[in-house]
Amino acid sequence: MKKLFILLSLVAVIGTVLAGCSSESSGAESSEGSEEKKVVKVGLNGSGVPIWEKIKEKAAKENIEIELVEFSDYVRPNMALADGDIDLNAFQTVSYFDSFIKEHDLDLAPIGTTLIAPMGIYSEEYEDVKNIPEGSTIAIPKEATNMGRALLLLEKAGLIGLPEDFDGDGNLDKIQENPKNLKFEPIVAAQTPRVLPDVAASIINNGVAVEAGFVPVDDAIFIEDDTAQPYINIIAARADETDKEVYQTIVDLYQEEDVAQHIREVYNDSLIPTFVSLEKIGW
């Protein structure tokens, strides 16, 4: 009887030990299998939402939760990033970004490129910029940044010449060569499609063109390409966090071919996926 009691006690102790080991093992496996989800807040404007919904879906498979924070202006996304209210933003060109952080003394930096929304030259009368006759009038956006971009486009089209040190700031006085003696009529950017019946050609921003019913890659008689480096859009972060692994993963996910195809399809080829090195955009 005494031996039986000892045997039963031994079995009970062994069972308890094994149960404890099993529990610890299970806990360790659970801890290893449930890596903490990383949450990243991305600031953007409404037009970028369809792209980032795709990125959000892809990131979830990498245990990254992306929260999209929409802004209705072009000032707050950078200020919110600098203040730590969001982690990344994706809404602006290199040119705008460089100018903004200099003006506001912000310690931000790009971590990847995304796309270009190409500006184009449109005409109801001519199918080729070479056919625009001497002395014609061309409508051009009057805002300084837009005008500077438009002047570069006109130069690339072979219609004007600019100084080698042209800084991108729009001013008609910067035109050095005008072989066709063209006249340029500064117009508020949003109105540039409406004056098409009255001018030989009009230079129209991508978003404005799309809103007016144009498909830029089809309807423009001359259009920017991905060599227009100052106007490539970027993803930005705080300068001391550019090497964060989770941010680099998001950039990698964005710059995959399925996202490029998604951009082409959703925006009817109006936007050009542009994945280039930061060095190429001056960073």
mmCIF file of C-alpha atoms in Angstrom, residues 6-282:
data_model
loop_
_atom_site.group_PDB
_atom_site.id
_atom_site.type_symbol
_atom_site.label_atom_id
_atom_site.label_comp_id
_atom_site.label_asym_id
_atom_site.label_seq_id
_atom_site.Cartn_x
_atom_site.Cartn_y
_atom_site.Cartn_z
ATOM 1 C CA ILE A 6 4.692 6.520 -3.483
ATOM 2 C CA LEU A 7 4.217 5.426 -7.095
ATOM 3 C CA LEU A 8 1.068 7.508 -7.503
ATOM 4 C CA SER A 9 2.777 10.559 -5.958
ATOM 5 C CA LEU A 10 5.704 10.185 -8.370
ATOM 6 C CA VAL A 11 3.371 9.995 -11.371
ATOM 7 C CA ALA A 12 1.577 13.137 -10.190
ATOM 8 C CA VAL A 13 4.860 15.077 -9.824
ATOM 9 C CA ILE A 14 6.066 13.993 -13.262
ATOM 10 C CA GLY A 15 2.720 14.997 -14.784
ATOM 11 C CA THR A 16 2.914 18.427 -13.191
ATOM 12 C CA VAL A 17 6.469 18.999 -14.457
ATOM 13 C CA LEU A 18 5.578 17.907 -17.985
ATOM 14 C CA ALA A 19 2.504 20.139 -18.003
ATOM 15 C CA GLY A 20 4.623 23.089 -16.908
ATOM 16 C CA CYS A 21 7.193 22.425 -19.641
ATOM 17 C CA SER A 22 4.441 22.118 -22.223
ATOM 18 C CA SER A 23 2.927 25.401 -21.091
ATOM 19 C CA GLU A 24 6.278 27.215 -21.230
ATOM 20 C CA SER A 25 7.000 25.763 -24.659
ATOM 21 C CA SER A 26 3.597 26.807 -25.934
ATOM 22 C CA GLY A 27 4.064 30.299 -24.501
ATOM 23 C CA ALA A 28 7.461 30.654 -26.159
ATOM 24 C CA GLU A 29 6.054 29.535 -29.507
ATOM 25 C CA SER A 30 3.143 31.945 -29.138
ATOM 26 C CA SER A 31 5.510 34.804 -28.323
ATOM 27 C CA GLU A 32 7.673 33.992 -31.328
ATOM 28 C CA GLY A 33 4.671 33.652 -33.632
ATOM 29 C CA SER A 34 2.958 36.885 -32.625
ATOM 30 C CA GLU A 35 5.518 39.578 -33.431
ATOM 31 C CA GLU A 36 4.158 42.955 -32.430
ATOM 32 C CA LYS A 37 2.392 44.723 -35.305
ATOM 33 C CA LYS A 38 4.040 47.963 -36.416
ATOM 34 C CA VAL A 39 1.711 50.932 -36.972
ATOM 35 C CA VAL A 40 2.748 53.634 -39.458
ATOM 36 C CA LYS A 41 0.718 56.800 -40.085
ATOM 37 C CA VAL A 42 1.022 58.112 -43.638
ATOM 38 C CA GLY A 43 -0.152 61.618 -44.574
ATOM 39 C CA LEU A 44 -1.460 62.199 -48.090
ATOM 40 C CA ASN A 45 -4.063 64.074 -50.108
ATOM 41 C CA GLY A 46 -7.198 62.510 -51.512
ATOM 42 C CA SER A 47 -5.816 61.738 -54.954
ATOM 43 C CA GLY A 48 -3.254 59.373 -53.494
ATOM 44 C CA VAL A 49 -5.689 57.226 -51.519
ATOM 45 C CA PRO A 50 -6.290 54.526 -54.200
ATOM 46 C CA ILE A 51 -2.546 53.876 -54.384
ATOM 47 C CA TRP A 52 -2.062 53.720 -50.647
ATOM 48 C CA GLU A 53 -5.021 51.412 -50.134
ATOM 49 C CA LYS A 54 -3.037 48.960 -52.262
ATOM 50 C CA ILE A 55 0.137 49.553 -50.214
ATOM 51 C CA LYS A 56 -1.865 49.162 -47.002
ATOM 52 C CA GLU A 57 -3.114 45.760 -48.156
ATOM 53 C CA LYS A 58 0.398 44.607 -49.070
ATOM 54 C CA ALA A 59 1.889 45.927 -45.816
ATOM 55 C CA ALA A 60 -0.626 44.007 -43.698
ATOM 56 C CA LYS A 61 0.977 40.780 -44.957
ATOM 57 C CA GLU A 62 4.273 42.067 -43.531
ATOM 58 C CA ASN A 63 2.667 42.713 -40.125
ATOM 59 C CA ILE A 64 2.619 46.469 -40.774
ATOM 60 C CA GLU A 65 -0.576 48.428 -40.182
ATOM 61 C CA ILE A 66 -0.727 51.590 -42.270
ATOM 62 C CA GLU A 67 -3.085 54.331 -41.110
ATOM 63 C CA LEU A 68 -3.942 56.806 -43.871
ATOM 64 C CA VAL A 69 -4.270 60.425 -42.730
ATOM 65 C CA GLU A 70 -5.798 62.681 -45.400
ATOM 66 C CA PHE A 71 -5.054 66.395 -45.728
ATOM 67 C CA SER A 72 -6.848 68.912 -47.923
ATOM 68 C CA ASP A 73 -3.905 71.302 -48.314
ATOM 69 C CA TYR A 74 -0.182 71.195 -49.123
ATOM 70 C CA VAL A 75 1.129 72.779 -45.910
ATOM 71 C CA ARG A 76 -0.099 70.629 -43.043
ATOM 72 C CA PRO A 77 1.286 67.264 -44.247
ATOM 73 C CA ASN A 78 4.871 68.479 -43.818
ATOM 74 C CA MET A 79 4.170 70.332 -40.590
ATOM 75 C CA ALA A 80 2.403 67.266 -39.149
ATOM 76 C CA LEU A 81 5.368 65.106 -40.125
ATOM 77 C CA ALA A 82 7.825 67.493 -38.468
ATOM 78 C CA ASP A 83 5.656 67.605 -35.330
ATOM 79 C CA GLY A 84 5.472 63.807 -35.093
ATOM 80 C CA ASP A 85 1.719 63.586 -35.713
ATOM 81 C CA ILE A 86 2.350 61.292 -38.680
ATOM 82 C CA ASP A 87 5.301 59.059 -39.561
ATOM 83 C CA LEU A 88 5.547 59.525 -43.341
ATOM 84 C CA ASN A 89 3.920 61.609 -46.021
ATOM 85 C CA ALA A 90 3.483 61.069 -49.754
ATOM 86 C CA PHE A 91 1.940 63.953 -51.691
ATOM 87 C CA GLN A 92 4.620 66.276 -53.076
ATOM 88 C CA THR A 93 7.283 66.765 -55.714
ATOM 89 C CA VAL A 94 10.986 67.042 -54.948
ATOM 90 C CA SER A 95 10.905 70.695 -56.023
ATOM 91 C CA TYR A 96 8.070 71.595 -53.651
ATOM 92 C CA PHE A 97 9.607 69.571 -50.817
ATOM 93 C CA ASP A 98 13.042 71.181 -51.125
ATOM 94 C CA SER A 99 11.532 74.660 -51.197
ATOM 95 C CA PHE A 100 9.146 73.999 -48.304
ATOM 96 C CA ILE A 101 11.663 72.512 -45.856
ATOM 97 C CA LYS A 102 14.092 75.346 -46.603
ATOM 98 C CA GLU A 103 11.454 78.013 -46.058
ATOM 99 C CA HIS A 104 10.166 76.445 -42.826
ATOM 100 C CA ASP A 105 13.512 75.089 -41.585
ATOM 101 C CA LEU A 106 12.236 71.512 -41.215
ATOM 102 C CA ASP A 107 14.472 68.492 -40.644
ATOM 103 C CA LEU A 108 12.800 66.142 -43.119
ATOM 104 C CA ALA A 109 14.198 63.944 -45.887
ATOM 105 C CA PRO A 110 12.913 61.766 -48.753
ATOM 106 C CA ILE A 111 13.174 57.986 -48.399
ATOM 107 C CA GLY A 112 11.903 56.920 -51.818
ATOM 108 C CA THR A 113 10.403 58.068 -55.124
ATOM 109 C CA THR A 114 6.909 57.199 -56.296
ATOM 110 C CA LEU A 115 5.569 58.752 -59.504
ATOM 111 C CA ILE A 116 5.408 61.784 -61.704
ATOM 112 C CA ALA A 117 2.197 63.587 -62.660
ATOM 113 C CA PRO A 118 3.361 64.939 -66.012
ATOM 114 C CA MET A 119 2.650 68.481 -67.109
ATOM 115 C CA GLY A 120 1.794 68.746 -70.797
ATOM 116 C CA ILE A 121 1.385 71.113 -73.729
ATOM 117 C CA TYR A 122 -2.134 70.874 -75.206
ATOM 118 C CA SER A 123 -3.614 72.316 -78.362
ATOM 119 C CA GLU A 124 -6.949 72.169 -80.174
ATOM 120 C CA GLU A 125 -5.339 73.194 -83.456
ATOM 121 C CA TYR A 126 -1.903 71.586 -83.660
ATOM 122 C CA GLU A 127 -0.822 67.972 -83.224
ATOM 123 C CA ASP A 128 2.893 68.674 -82.925
ATOM 124 C CA VAL A 129 4.713 71.491 -81.133
ATOM 125 C CA LYS A 130 6.862 71.914 -84.250
ATOM 126 C CA ASN A 131 3.772 73.096 -86.129
ATOM 127 C CA ILE A 132 3.022 75.998 -83.788
ATOM 128 C CA PRO A 133 3.557 79.055 -86.012
ATOM 129 C CA GLU A 134 5.715 82.077 -85.376
ATOM 130 C CA GLY A 135 4.143 84.785 -83.234
ATOM 131 C CA SER A 136 1.557 82.442 -81.679
ATOM 132 C CA THR A 137 0.281 82.841 -78.138
ATOM 133 C CA ILE A 138 0.774 80.099 -75.565
ATOM 134 C CA ALA A 139 -1.054 80.110 -72.233
ATOM 135 C CA ILE A 140 1.182 79.339 -69.285
ATOM 136 C CA PRO A 141 0.362 78.867 -65.558
ATOM 137 C CA LYS A 142 1.088 82.101 -63.713
ATOM 138 C CA GLU A 143 2.075 80.694 -60.278
ATOM 139 C CA ALA A 144 5.871 80.856 -59.845
ATOM 140 C CA THR A 145 6.501 77.132 -59.318
ATOM 141 C CA ASN A 146 4.119 76.108 -62.100
ATOM 142 C CA MET A 147 5.531 78.710 -64.460
ATOM 143 C CA GLY A 148 9.087 77.559 -63.827
ATOM 144 C CA ARG A 149 8.079 73.992 -64.587
ATOM 145 C CA ALA A 150 6.256 75.145 -67.724
ATOM 146 C CA LEU A 151 9.310 77.049 -68.950
ATOM 147 C CA LEU A 152 11.439 73.927 -68.565
ATOM 148 C CA LEU A 153 8.839 71.979 -70.539
ATOM 149 C CA LEU A 154 8.856 74.593 -73.312
ATOM 150 C CA GLU A 155 12.636 74.376 -73.438
ATOM 151 C CA LYS A 156 12.543 70.596 -73.645
ATOM 152 C CA ALA A 157 10.025 70.930 -76.481
ATOM 153 C CA GLY A 158 12.521 73.118 -78.334
ATOM 154 C CA LEU A 159 10.389 76.257 -78.282
ATOM 155 C CA ILE A 160 12.541 78.453 -76.004
ATOM 156 C CA GLY A 161 15.974 78.595 -74.416
ATOM 157 C CA LEU A 162 16.739 79.210 -70.731
ATOM 158 C CA PRO A 163 19.942 80.074 -68.844
ATOM 159 C CA GLU A 164 22.100 77.104 -67.844
ATOM 160 C CA ASP A 165 21.722 78.123 -64.208
ATOM 161 C CA PHE A 166 17.927 78.426 -64.389
ATOM 162 C CA ASP A 167 16.659 77.801 -60.856
ATOM 163 C CA GLY A 168 13.125 76.707 -61.725
ATOM 164 C CA ASP A 169 11.546 79.906 -60.456
ATOM 165 C CA GLY A 170 8.981 81.093 -62.963
ATOM 166 C CA ASN A 171 9.642 84.418 -64.618
ATOM 167 C CA LEU A 172 9.149 85.206 -68.303
ATOM 168 C CA ASP A 173 12.229 87.443 -68.159
ATOM 169 C CA LYS A 174 14.315 84.274 -67.785
ATOM 170 C CA ILE A 175 13.643 83.316 -71.432
ATOM 171 C CA GLN A 176 16.907 83.829 -73.350
ATOM 172 C CA GLU A 177 15.934 82.369 -76.710
ATOM 173 C CA ASN A 178 12.561 82.616 -78.441
ATOM 174 C CA PRO A 179 13.198 81.759 -82.108
ATOM 175 C CA LYS A 180 9.497 81.805 -83.062
ATOM 176 C CA ASN A 181 8.795 85.063 -81.202
ATOM 177 C CA LEU A 182 6.065 83.317 -79.242
ATOM 178 C CA LYS A 183 3.884 85.288 -76.847
ATOM 179 C CA PHE A 184 3.144 83.860 -73.405
ATOM 180 C CA GLU A 185 -0.038 84.630 -71.529
ATOM 181 C CA PRO A 186 0.130 83.878 -67.780
ATOM 182 C CA ILE A 187 -3.118 82.274 -66.571
ATOM 183 C CA VAL A 188 -4.232 80.863 -63.225
ATOM 184 C CA ALA A 189 -3.382 77.154 -63.472
ATOM 185 C CA ALA A 190 -6.982 76.020 -63.007
ATOM 186 C CA GLN A 191 -8.071 78.102 -66.022
ATOM 187 C CA THR A 192 -5.475 76.858 -68.518
ATOM 188 C CA PRO A 193 -7.821 74.315 -70.209
ATOM 189 C CA ARG A 194 -10.578 76.897 -70.695
ATOM 190 C CA VAL A 195 -8.457 79.199 -72.848
ATOM 191 C CA LEU A 196 -7.550 76.483 -75.378
ATOM 192 C CA PRO A 197 -9.946 77.844 -78.052
ATOM 193 C CA ASP A 198 -8.232 81.247 -77.852
ATOM 194 C CA VAL A 199 -4.540 80.253 -78.001
ATOM 195 C CA ALA A 200 -2.253 78.110 -80.123
ATOM 196 C CA ALA A 201 -1.440 75.951 -77.111
ATOM 197 C CA SER A 202 -1.835 75.848 -73.351
ATOM 198 C CA ILE A 203 0.423 74.313 -70.735
ATOM 199 C CA ILE A 204 -1.716 72.387 -68.259
ATOM 200 C CA ASN A 205 -0.892 70.689 -64.965
ATOM 201 C CA ASN A 206 -1.670 66.978 -64.776
ATOM 202 C CA GLY A 207 -4.467 67.180 -62.220
ATOM 203 C CA VAL A 208 -6.107 70.103 -63.974
ATOM 204 C CA ALA A 209 -5.926 68.271 -67.304
ATOM 205 C CA VAL A 210 -7.522 65.139 -65.867
ATOM 206 C CA GLU A 211 -10.326 67.181 -64.294
ATOM 207 C CA ALA A 212 -10.924 68.778 -67.713
ATOM 208 C CA GLY A 213 -11.403 65.328 -69.253
ATOM 209 C CA PHE A 214 -7.978 64.840 -70.843
ATOM 210 C CA VAL A 215 -5.834 61.720 -70.711
ATOM 211 C CA PRO A 216 -2.424 63.415 -70.532
ATOM 212 C CA VAL A 217 -0.344 60.670 -72.149
ATOM 213 C CA ASP A 218 -2.777 60.550 -75.093
ATOM 214 C CA ASP A 219 -3.987 64.120 -75.486
ATOM 215 C CA ALA A 220 -0.937 66.290 -74.824
ATOM 216 C CA ILE A 221 1.086 67.208 -77.908
ATOM 217 C CA PHE A 222 4.192 67.267 -75.710
ATOM 218 C CA ILE A 223 4.551 65.880 -72.196
ATOM 219 C CA GLU A 224 7.066 65.521 -69.402
ATOM 220 C CA ASP A 225 8.715 62.161 -68.843
ATOM 221 C CA ASP A 226 10.536 60.672 -65.868
ATOM 222 C CA THR A 227 13.622 62.770 -66.654
ATOM 223 C CA ALA A 228 11.837 65.789 -65.121
ATOM 224 C CA GLN A 229 13.582 65.012 -61.857
ATOM 225 C CA PRO A 230 12.489 68.032 -59.761
ATOM 226 C CA TYR A 231 8.876 67.011 -60.330
ATOM 227 C CA ILE A 232 9.109 63.397 -59.237
ATOM 228 C CA ASN A 233 6.933 62.701 -56.187
ATOM 229 C CA ILE A 234 8.449 61.297 -53.016
ATOM 230 C CA ILE A 235 7.790 59.596 -49.695
ATOM 231 C CA ALA A 236 9.217 61.721 -46.865
ATOM 232 C CA ALA A 237 10.162 61.015 -43.252
ATOM 233 C CA ARG A 238 11.862 62.840 -40.397
ATOM 234 C CA ALA A 239 15.552 63.062 -41.230
ATOM 235 C CA ASP A 240 16.686 61.064 -38.188
ATOM 236 C CA GLU A 241 14.359 58.152 -39.067
ATOM 237 C CA THR A 242 15.118 57.596 -42.742
ATOM 238 C CA ASP A 243 16.886 54.287 -42.050
ATOM 239 C CA LYS A 244 14.005 52.735 -40.097
ATOM 240 C CA GLU A 245 13.533 49.206 -41.389
ATOM 241 C CA VAL A 246 9.745 49.420 -41.401
ATOM 242 C CA TYR A 247 9.858 52.584 -43.544
ATOM 243 C CA GLN A 248 12.263 50.986 -46.010
ATOM 244 C CA THR A 249 9.930 47.995 -46.239
ATOM 245 C CA ILE A 250 7.055 50.316 -47.161
ATOM 246 C CA VAL A 251 9.191 51.951 -49.875
ATOM 247 C CA ASP A 252 10.105 48.510 -51.227
ATOM 248 C CA LEU A 253 6.444 47.485 -51.303
ATOM 249 C CA TYR A 254 5.527 50.676 -53.153
ATOM 250 C CA GLN A 255 8.253 50.221 -55.753
ATOM 251 C CA GLU A 256 7.114 46.771 -56.869
ATOM 252 C CA GLU A 257 5.709 46.114 -60.328
ATOM 253 C CA ASP A 258 2.202 45.260 -59.123
ATOM 254 C CA VAL A 259 1.891 48.754 -57.636
ATOM 255 C CA ALA A 260 3.228 50.338 -60.840
ATOM 256 C CA GLN A 261 0.578 48.445 -62.804
ATOM 257 C CA HIS A 262 -2.089 49.453 -60.268
ATOM 258 C CA ILE A 263 -1.155 53.136 -60.730
ATOM 259 C CA ARG A 264 -1.376 52.851 -64.520
ATOM 260 C CA GLU A 265 -4.770 51.150 -64.381
ATOM 261 C CA VAL A 266 -6.426 53.290 -61.709
ATOM 262 C CA TYR A 267 -5.254 56.591 -63.192
ATOM 263 C CA ASN A 268 -5.697 55.597 -66.832
ATOM 264 C CA ASP A 269 -1.980 56.110 -67.545
ATOM 265 C CA SER A 270 -2.208 59.745 -66.398
ATOM 266 C CA LEU A 271 0.495 59.133 -63.761
ATOM 267 C CA ILE A 272 3.886 57.598 -64.471
ATOM 268 C CA PRO A 273 5.360 55.262 -61.814
ATOM 269 C CA THR A 274 8.903 56.530 -61.287
ATOM 270 C CA PHE A 275 11.210 54.480 -59.084
ATOM 271 C CA VAL A 276 14.679 56.038 -59.138
ATOM 272 C CA SER A 277 17.499 56.418 -56.629
ATOM 273 C CA LEU A 278 17.517 59.338 -54.172
ATOM 274 C CA GLU A 279 20.852 60.410 -55.646
ATOM 275 C CA LYS A 280 19.121 60.986 -58.968
ATOM 276 C CA ILE A 281 16.810 63.554 -57.373
ATOM 277 C CA GLY A 282 19.635 65.340 -55.595
#
